[in-house]
CSV table of C-alpha atoms and ligand atoms in Angstrom, one decimal:
chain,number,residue,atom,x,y,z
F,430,UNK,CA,-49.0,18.2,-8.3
F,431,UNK,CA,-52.4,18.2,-9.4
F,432,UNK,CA,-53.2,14.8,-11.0
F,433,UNK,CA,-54.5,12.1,-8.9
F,434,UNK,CA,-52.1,9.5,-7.2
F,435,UNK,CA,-53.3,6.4,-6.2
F,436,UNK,CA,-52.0,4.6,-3.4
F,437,UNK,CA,-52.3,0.8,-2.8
F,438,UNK,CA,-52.6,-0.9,0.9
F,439,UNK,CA,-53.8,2.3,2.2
F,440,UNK,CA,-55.3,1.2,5.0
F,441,UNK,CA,-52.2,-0.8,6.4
F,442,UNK,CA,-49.3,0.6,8.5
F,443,UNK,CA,-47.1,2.4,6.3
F,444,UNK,CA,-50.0,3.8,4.0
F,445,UNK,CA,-51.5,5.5,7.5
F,446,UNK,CA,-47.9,7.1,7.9
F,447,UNK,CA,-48.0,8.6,4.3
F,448,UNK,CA,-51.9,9.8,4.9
F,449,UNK,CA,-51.2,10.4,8.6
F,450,UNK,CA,-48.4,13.3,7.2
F,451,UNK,CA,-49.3,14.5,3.8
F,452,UNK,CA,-53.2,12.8,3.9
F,453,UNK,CA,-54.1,16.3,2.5
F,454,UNK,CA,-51.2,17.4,0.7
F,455,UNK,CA,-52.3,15.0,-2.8
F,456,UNK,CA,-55.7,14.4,-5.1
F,457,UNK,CA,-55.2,11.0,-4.0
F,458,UNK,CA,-57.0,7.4,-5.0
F,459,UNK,CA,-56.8,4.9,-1.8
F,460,UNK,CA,-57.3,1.3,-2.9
F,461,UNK,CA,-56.9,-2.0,-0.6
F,462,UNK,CA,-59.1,-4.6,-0.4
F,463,UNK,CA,-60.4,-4.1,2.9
F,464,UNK,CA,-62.8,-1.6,3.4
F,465,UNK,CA,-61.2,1.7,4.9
F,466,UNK,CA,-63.1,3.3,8.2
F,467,UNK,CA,-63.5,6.9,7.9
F,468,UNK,CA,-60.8,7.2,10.6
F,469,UNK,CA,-58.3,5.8,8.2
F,470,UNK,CA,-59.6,8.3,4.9
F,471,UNK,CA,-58.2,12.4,5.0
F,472,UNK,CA,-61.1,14.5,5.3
F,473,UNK,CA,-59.8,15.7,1.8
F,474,UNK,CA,-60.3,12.4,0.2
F,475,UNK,CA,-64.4,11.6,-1.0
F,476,UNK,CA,-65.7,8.4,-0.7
F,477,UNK,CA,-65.6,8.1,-4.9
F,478,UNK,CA,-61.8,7.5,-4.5
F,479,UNK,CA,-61.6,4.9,-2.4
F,480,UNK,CA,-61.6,1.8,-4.2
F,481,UNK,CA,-62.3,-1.6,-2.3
F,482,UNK,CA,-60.2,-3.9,-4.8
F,483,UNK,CA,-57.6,-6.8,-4.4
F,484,UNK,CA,-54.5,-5.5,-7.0
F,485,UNK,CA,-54.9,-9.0,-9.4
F,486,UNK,CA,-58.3,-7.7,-9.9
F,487,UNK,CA,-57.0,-6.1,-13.7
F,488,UNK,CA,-60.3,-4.7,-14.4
F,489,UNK,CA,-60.6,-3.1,-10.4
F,490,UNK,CA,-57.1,-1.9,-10.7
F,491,UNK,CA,-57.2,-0.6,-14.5
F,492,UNK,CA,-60.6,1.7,-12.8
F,493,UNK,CA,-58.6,3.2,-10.3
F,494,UNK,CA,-55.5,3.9,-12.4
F,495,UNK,CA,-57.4,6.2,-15.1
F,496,UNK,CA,-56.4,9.7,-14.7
F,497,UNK,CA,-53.6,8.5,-12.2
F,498,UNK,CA,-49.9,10.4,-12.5
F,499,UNK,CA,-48.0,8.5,-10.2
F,500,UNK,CA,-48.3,5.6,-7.7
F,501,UNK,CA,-47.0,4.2,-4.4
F,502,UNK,CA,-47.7,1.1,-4.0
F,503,UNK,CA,-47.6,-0.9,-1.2
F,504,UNK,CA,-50.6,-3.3,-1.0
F,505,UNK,CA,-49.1,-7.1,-0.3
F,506,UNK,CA,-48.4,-9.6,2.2
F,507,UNK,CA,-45.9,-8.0,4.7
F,508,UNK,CA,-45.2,-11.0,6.8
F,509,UNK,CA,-41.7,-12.2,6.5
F,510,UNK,CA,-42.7,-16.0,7.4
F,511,UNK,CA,-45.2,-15.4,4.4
F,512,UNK,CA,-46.1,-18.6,2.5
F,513,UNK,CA,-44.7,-18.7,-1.4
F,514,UNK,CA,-48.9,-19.1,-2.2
F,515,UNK,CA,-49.4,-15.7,-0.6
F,516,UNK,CA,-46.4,-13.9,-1.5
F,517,UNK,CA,-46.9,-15.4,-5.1
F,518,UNK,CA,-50.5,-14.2,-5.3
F,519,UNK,CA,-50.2,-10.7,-3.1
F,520,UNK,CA,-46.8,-9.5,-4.2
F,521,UNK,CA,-45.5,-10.7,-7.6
F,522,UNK,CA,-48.7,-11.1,-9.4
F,523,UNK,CA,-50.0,-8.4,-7.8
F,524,UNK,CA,-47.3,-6.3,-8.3
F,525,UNK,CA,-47.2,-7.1,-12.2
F,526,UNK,CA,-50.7,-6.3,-12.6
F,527,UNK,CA,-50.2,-3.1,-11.0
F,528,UNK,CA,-47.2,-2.0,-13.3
F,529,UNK,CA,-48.9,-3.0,-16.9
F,530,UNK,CA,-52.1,-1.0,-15.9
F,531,UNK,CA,-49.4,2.3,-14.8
F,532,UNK,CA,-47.6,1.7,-18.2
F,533,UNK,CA,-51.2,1.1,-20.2
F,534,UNK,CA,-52.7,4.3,-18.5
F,535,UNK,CA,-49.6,6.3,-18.8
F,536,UNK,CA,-48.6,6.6,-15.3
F,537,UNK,CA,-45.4,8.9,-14.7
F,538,UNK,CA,-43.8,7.6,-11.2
F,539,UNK,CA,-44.4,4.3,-9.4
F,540,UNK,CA,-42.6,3.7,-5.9
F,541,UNK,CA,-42.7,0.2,-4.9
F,542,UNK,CA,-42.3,-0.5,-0.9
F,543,UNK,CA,-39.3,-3.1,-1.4
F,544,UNK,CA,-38.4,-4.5,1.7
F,545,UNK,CA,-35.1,-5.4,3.9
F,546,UNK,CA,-35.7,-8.9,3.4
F,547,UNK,CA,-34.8,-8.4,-0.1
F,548,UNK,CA,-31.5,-8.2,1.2
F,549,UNK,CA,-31.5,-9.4,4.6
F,550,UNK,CA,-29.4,-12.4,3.7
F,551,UNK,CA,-26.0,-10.2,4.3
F,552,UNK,CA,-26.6,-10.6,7.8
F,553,UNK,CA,-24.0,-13.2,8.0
F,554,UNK,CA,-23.3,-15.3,11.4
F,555,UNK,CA,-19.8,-13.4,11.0
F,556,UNK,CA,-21.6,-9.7,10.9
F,557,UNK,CA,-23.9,-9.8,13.2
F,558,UNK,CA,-24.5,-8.4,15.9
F,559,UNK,CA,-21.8,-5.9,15.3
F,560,UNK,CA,-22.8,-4.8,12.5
F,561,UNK,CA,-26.1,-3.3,14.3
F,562,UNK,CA,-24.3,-1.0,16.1
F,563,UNK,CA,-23.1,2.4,15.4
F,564,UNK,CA,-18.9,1.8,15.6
F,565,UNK,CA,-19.6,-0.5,12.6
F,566,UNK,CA,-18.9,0.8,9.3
F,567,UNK,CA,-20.7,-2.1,7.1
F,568,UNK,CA,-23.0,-0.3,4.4
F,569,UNK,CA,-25.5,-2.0,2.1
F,570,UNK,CA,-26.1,1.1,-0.5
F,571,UNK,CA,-28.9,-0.5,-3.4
F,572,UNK,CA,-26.1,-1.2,-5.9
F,573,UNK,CA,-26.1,-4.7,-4.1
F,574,UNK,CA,-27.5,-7.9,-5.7
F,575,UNK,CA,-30.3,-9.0,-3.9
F,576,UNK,CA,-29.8,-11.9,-1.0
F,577,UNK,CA,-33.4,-12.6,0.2
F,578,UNK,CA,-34.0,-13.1,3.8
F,579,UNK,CA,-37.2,-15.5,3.2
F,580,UNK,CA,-39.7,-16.0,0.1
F,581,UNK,CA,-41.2,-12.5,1.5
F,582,UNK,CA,-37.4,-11.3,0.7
F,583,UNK,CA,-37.9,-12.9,-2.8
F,584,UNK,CA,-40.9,-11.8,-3.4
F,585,UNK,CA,-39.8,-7.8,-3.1
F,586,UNK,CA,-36.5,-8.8,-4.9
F,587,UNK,CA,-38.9,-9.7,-7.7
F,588,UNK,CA,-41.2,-6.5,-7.3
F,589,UNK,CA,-37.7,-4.4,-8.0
F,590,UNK,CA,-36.7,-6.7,-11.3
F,591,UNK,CA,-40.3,-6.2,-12.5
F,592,UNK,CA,-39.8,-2.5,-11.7
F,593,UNK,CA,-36.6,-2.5,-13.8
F,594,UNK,CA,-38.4,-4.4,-16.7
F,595,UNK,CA,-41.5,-1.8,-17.0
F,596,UNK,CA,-39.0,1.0,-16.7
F,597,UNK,CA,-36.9,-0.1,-19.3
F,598,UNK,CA,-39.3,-1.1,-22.1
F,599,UNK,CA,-42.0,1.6,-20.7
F,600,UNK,CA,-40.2,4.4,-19.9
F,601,UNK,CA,-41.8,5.0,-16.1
F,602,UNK,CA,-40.1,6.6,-13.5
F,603,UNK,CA,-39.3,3.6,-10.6
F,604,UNK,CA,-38.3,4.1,-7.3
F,605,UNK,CA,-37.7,0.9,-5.0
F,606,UNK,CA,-37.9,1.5,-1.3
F,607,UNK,CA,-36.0,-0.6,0.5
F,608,UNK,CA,-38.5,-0.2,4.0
F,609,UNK,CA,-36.9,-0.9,7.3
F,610,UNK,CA,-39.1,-1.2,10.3
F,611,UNK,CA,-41.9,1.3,10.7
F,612,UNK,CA,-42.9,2.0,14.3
F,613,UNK,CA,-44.8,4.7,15.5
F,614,UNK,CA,-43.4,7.0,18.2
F,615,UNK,CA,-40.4,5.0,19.2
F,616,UNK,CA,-38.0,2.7,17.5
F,617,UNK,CA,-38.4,-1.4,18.3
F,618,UNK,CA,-38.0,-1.9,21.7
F,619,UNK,CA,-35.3,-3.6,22.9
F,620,UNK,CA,-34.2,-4.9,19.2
F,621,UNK,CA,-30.8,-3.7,18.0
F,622,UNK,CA,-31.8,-4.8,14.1
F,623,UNK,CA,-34.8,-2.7,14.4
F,624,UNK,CA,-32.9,0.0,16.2
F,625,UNK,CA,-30.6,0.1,12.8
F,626,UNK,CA,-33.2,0.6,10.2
F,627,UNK,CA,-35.9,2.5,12.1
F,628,UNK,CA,-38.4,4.6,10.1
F,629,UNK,CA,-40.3,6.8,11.8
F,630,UNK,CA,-43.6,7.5,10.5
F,631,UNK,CA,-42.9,10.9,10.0
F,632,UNK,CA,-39.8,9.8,8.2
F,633,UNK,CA,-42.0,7.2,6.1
F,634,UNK,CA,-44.2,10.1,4.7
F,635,UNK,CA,-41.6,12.7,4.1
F,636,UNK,CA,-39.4,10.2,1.8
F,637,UNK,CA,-42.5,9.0,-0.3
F,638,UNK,CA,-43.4,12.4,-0.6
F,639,UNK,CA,-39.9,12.9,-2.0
F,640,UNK,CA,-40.7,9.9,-4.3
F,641,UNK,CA,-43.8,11.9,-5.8
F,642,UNK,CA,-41.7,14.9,-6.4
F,643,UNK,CA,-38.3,13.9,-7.7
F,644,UNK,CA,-37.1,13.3,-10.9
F,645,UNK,CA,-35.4,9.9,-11.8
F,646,UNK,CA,-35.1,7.0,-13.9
F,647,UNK,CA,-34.9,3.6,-12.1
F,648,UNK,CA,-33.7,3.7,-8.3
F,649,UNK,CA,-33.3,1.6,-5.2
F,650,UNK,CA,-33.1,3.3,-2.0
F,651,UNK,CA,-33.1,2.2,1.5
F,652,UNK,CA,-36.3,3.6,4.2
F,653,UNK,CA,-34.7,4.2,7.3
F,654,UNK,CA,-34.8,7.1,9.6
F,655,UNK,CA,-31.2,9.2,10.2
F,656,UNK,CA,-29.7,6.2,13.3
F,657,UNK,CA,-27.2,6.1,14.7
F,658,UNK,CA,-26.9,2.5,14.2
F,659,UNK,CA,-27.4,1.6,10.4
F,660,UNK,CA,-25.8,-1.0,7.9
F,661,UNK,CA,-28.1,1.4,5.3
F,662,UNK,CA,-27.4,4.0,3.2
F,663,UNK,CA,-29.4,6.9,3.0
F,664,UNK,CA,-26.9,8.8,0.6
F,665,UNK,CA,-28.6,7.3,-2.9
F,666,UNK,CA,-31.7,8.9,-1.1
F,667,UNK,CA,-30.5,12.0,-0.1
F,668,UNK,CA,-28.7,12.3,-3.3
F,669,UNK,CA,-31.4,11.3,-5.6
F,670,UNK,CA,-34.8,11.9,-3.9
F,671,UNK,CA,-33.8,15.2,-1.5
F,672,UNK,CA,-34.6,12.9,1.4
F,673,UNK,CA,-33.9,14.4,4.6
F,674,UNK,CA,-35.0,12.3,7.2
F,675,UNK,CA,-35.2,13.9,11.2
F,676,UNK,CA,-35.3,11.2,13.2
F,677,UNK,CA,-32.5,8.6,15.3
F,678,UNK,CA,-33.3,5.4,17.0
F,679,UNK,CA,-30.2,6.9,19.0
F,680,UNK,CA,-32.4,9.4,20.9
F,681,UNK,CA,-34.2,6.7,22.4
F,682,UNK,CA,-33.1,4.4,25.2
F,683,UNK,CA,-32.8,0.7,24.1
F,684,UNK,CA,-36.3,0.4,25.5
F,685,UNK,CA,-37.9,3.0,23.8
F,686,UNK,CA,-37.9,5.7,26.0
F,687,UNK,CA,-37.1,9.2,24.7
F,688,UNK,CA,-33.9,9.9,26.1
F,689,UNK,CA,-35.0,13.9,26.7
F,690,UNK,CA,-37.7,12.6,28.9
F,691,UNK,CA,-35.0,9.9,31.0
Q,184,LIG,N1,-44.2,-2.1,8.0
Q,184,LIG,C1,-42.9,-2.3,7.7
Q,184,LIG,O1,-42.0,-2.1,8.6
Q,184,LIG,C2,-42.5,-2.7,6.3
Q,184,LIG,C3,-43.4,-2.8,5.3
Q,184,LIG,N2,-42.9,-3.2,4.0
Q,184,LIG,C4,-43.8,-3.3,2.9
Q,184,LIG,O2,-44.7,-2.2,2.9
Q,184,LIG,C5,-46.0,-2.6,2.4
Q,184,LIG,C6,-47.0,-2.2,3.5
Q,184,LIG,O3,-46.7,-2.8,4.7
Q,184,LIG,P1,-47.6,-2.6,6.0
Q,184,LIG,O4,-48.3,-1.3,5.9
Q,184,LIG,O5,-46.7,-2.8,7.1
Q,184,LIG,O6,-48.6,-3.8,5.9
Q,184,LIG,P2,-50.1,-3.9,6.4
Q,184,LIG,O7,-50.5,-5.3,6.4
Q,184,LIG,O8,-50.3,-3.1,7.6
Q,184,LIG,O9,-50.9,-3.2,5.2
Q,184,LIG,C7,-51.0,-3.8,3.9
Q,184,LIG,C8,-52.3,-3.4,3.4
Q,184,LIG,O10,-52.4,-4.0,2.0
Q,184,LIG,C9,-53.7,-4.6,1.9
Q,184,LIG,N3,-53.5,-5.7,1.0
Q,184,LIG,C10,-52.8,-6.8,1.2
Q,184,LIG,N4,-52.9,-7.6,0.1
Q,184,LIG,C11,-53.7,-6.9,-0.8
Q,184,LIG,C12,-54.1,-7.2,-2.1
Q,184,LIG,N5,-53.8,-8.4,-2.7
Q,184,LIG,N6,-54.9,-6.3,-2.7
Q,184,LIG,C13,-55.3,-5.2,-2.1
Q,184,LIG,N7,-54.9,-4.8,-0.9
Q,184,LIG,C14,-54.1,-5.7,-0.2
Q,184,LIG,C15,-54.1,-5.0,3.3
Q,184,LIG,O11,-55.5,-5.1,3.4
Q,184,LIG,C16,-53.5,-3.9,4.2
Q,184,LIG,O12,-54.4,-2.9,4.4
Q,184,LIG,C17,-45.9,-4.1,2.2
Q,184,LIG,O13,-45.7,-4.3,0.8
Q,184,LIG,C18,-44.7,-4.5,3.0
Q,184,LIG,O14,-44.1,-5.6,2.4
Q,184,LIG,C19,-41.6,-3.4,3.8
Q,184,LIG,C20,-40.7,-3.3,4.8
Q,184,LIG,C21,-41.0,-3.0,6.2
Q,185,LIG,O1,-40.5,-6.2,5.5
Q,185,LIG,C1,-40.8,-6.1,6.6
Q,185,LIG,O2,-39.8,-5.9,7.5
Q,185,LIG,C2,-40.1,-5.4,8.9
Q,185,LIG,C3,-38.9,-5.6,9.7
Q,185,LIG,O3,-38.5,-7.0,9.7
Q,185,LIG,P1,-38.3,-7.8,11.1
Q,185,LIG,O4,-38.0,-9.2,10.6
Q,185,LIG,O5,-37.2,-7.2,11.8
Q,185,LIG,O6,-39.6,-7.7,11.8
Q,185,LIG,C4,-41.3,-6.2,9.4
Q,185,LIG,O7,-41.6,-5.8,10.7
Q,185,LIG,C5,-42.5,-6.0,8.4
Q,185,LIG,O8,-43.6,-6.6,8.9
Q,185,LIG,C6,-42.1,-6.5,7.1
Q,185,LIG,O9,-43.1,-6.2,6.1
């Protein structure tokens, strides 16, 4: 792919997976609104790309999306004990600005980093903790309604309906990534719901990669890594995306030790 693709929140967590992996792989646009080090920018990336913009700015955000083919965008408040005025602000407003300049300037693709708290409500008293471990057979697969967690949770729910309205009266391609919990090097320590929906960051970049190169219409997938332990389906990922993930929380001890080095 030649055209630009701008990513939002680059200088956060999961946008230092993506760049950490395939940082010169794309003709890429970084935008968050703290300024990036050079640490966190590929060598491949000049300075004229990065953009030091909050995503409600509609005139920041319509610059940087000029030109732009697809999108991943994950700028927003991650916290799951996020205040409604953040998540308000940060992720639905935020979100909706981002999708009307896409559709105005013609974007192709748009992934949106969804969350588990979208959904994190089926963790029911009665479920858990069995349903973190690898004998259970509960599966959450995207074809789900959502039942948020925390206003985080409905937050992301929202940033998926806003996805599904832009695709269906735009016409964009929309890929909702339901993230698990990114960690470099090992999986959560000692934390059998992190254990279950892992994402390595190798992981992390290989399925947004997958997001820039697949063809679809409007898709909700789950971001974990291949465990062991999971109450997620990958298949809708697999399926749809050609995601092929390599890592398992299960090669790890429960604290976080690689089992081949035990
Ligand atoms: N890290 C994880 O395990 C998970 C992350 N996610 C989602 O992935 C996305 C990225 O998360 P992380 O990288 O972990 O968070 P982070 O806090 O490390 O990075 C977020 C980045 O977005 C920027 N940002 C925040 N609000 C902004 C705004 N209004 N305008 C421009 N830039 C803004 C921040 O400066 C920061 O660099 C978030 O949307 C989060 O909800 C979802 C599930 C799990
Ligand atoms: O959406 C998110 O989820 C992960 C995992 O949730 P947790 O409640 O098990 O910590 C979280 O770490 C991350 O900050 C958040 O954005």
């Amino acid at each position: 792919m030649d055209q630009p693709v701008l990513l939002t929140g680059a200088g956060g967590r999961v946008g230092q997976a993506i760049l950490g992996h395939i940082g010169d792989a794309y003709d890429w646009r970084l935008l968050d609104r703290e300024p990036l080090p050079d640490e966190k920018i590929p060598a491949s990336v000049d300075r004229t790309n990065v953009y030091v913009a909050d995503v409600t700015d509609e005139t920041a955000v319509k610059n940087a999306m000029d030109g732009v083919y697809a999108v991943i965008h994950l700028a927003g408040d991650p916290r799951p004990e996020a205040p409604w005025d953040s998540v308000l602000r940060n992720n639905i407003d935020g979100t909706q600005k981002m999708y009307q300049a896409a559709v105005d300037a013609g974007v192709e693709k748009f992934a949106f980093a969804s969350s588990n708290h979208a959904v994190g409500a089926y963790e029911t008293e009665e479920r858990t903790p069995d349903m973190y471990r690898s004998h259970h057979e509960f599966r959450l697969d995207g074809n789900e309604l959502p039942r948020p967690s925390n206003l985080y949770g409905v937050s992301k729910a929202t940033g998926e309906t806003l996805g599904r309205y832009y695709h269906d009266h735009h016409d964009i391609s929309v890929v909702n990534v339901r993230i698990g919990n990114l960690t470099q090097h090992h999986p959560p320590k000692e934390y059998e719901r992190g254990q279950a929906m892992w994402l390595s960051y190798r992981d992390c970049a290989h399925l947004f990669e997958c997001c820039l190169e697949a063809d679809y219409d409007y898709e909700i997938v789950y971001g974990i890594s291949d465990n062991d332990r999971k109450y997620y389906s990958i298949d809708r990922a697999r399926e749809v995306l050609g995601y092929d993930p390599v890592d398992n929380s299960a090669e790890y001890t429960f604290e976080g030790e690689p089992l081949d080095e035990v």
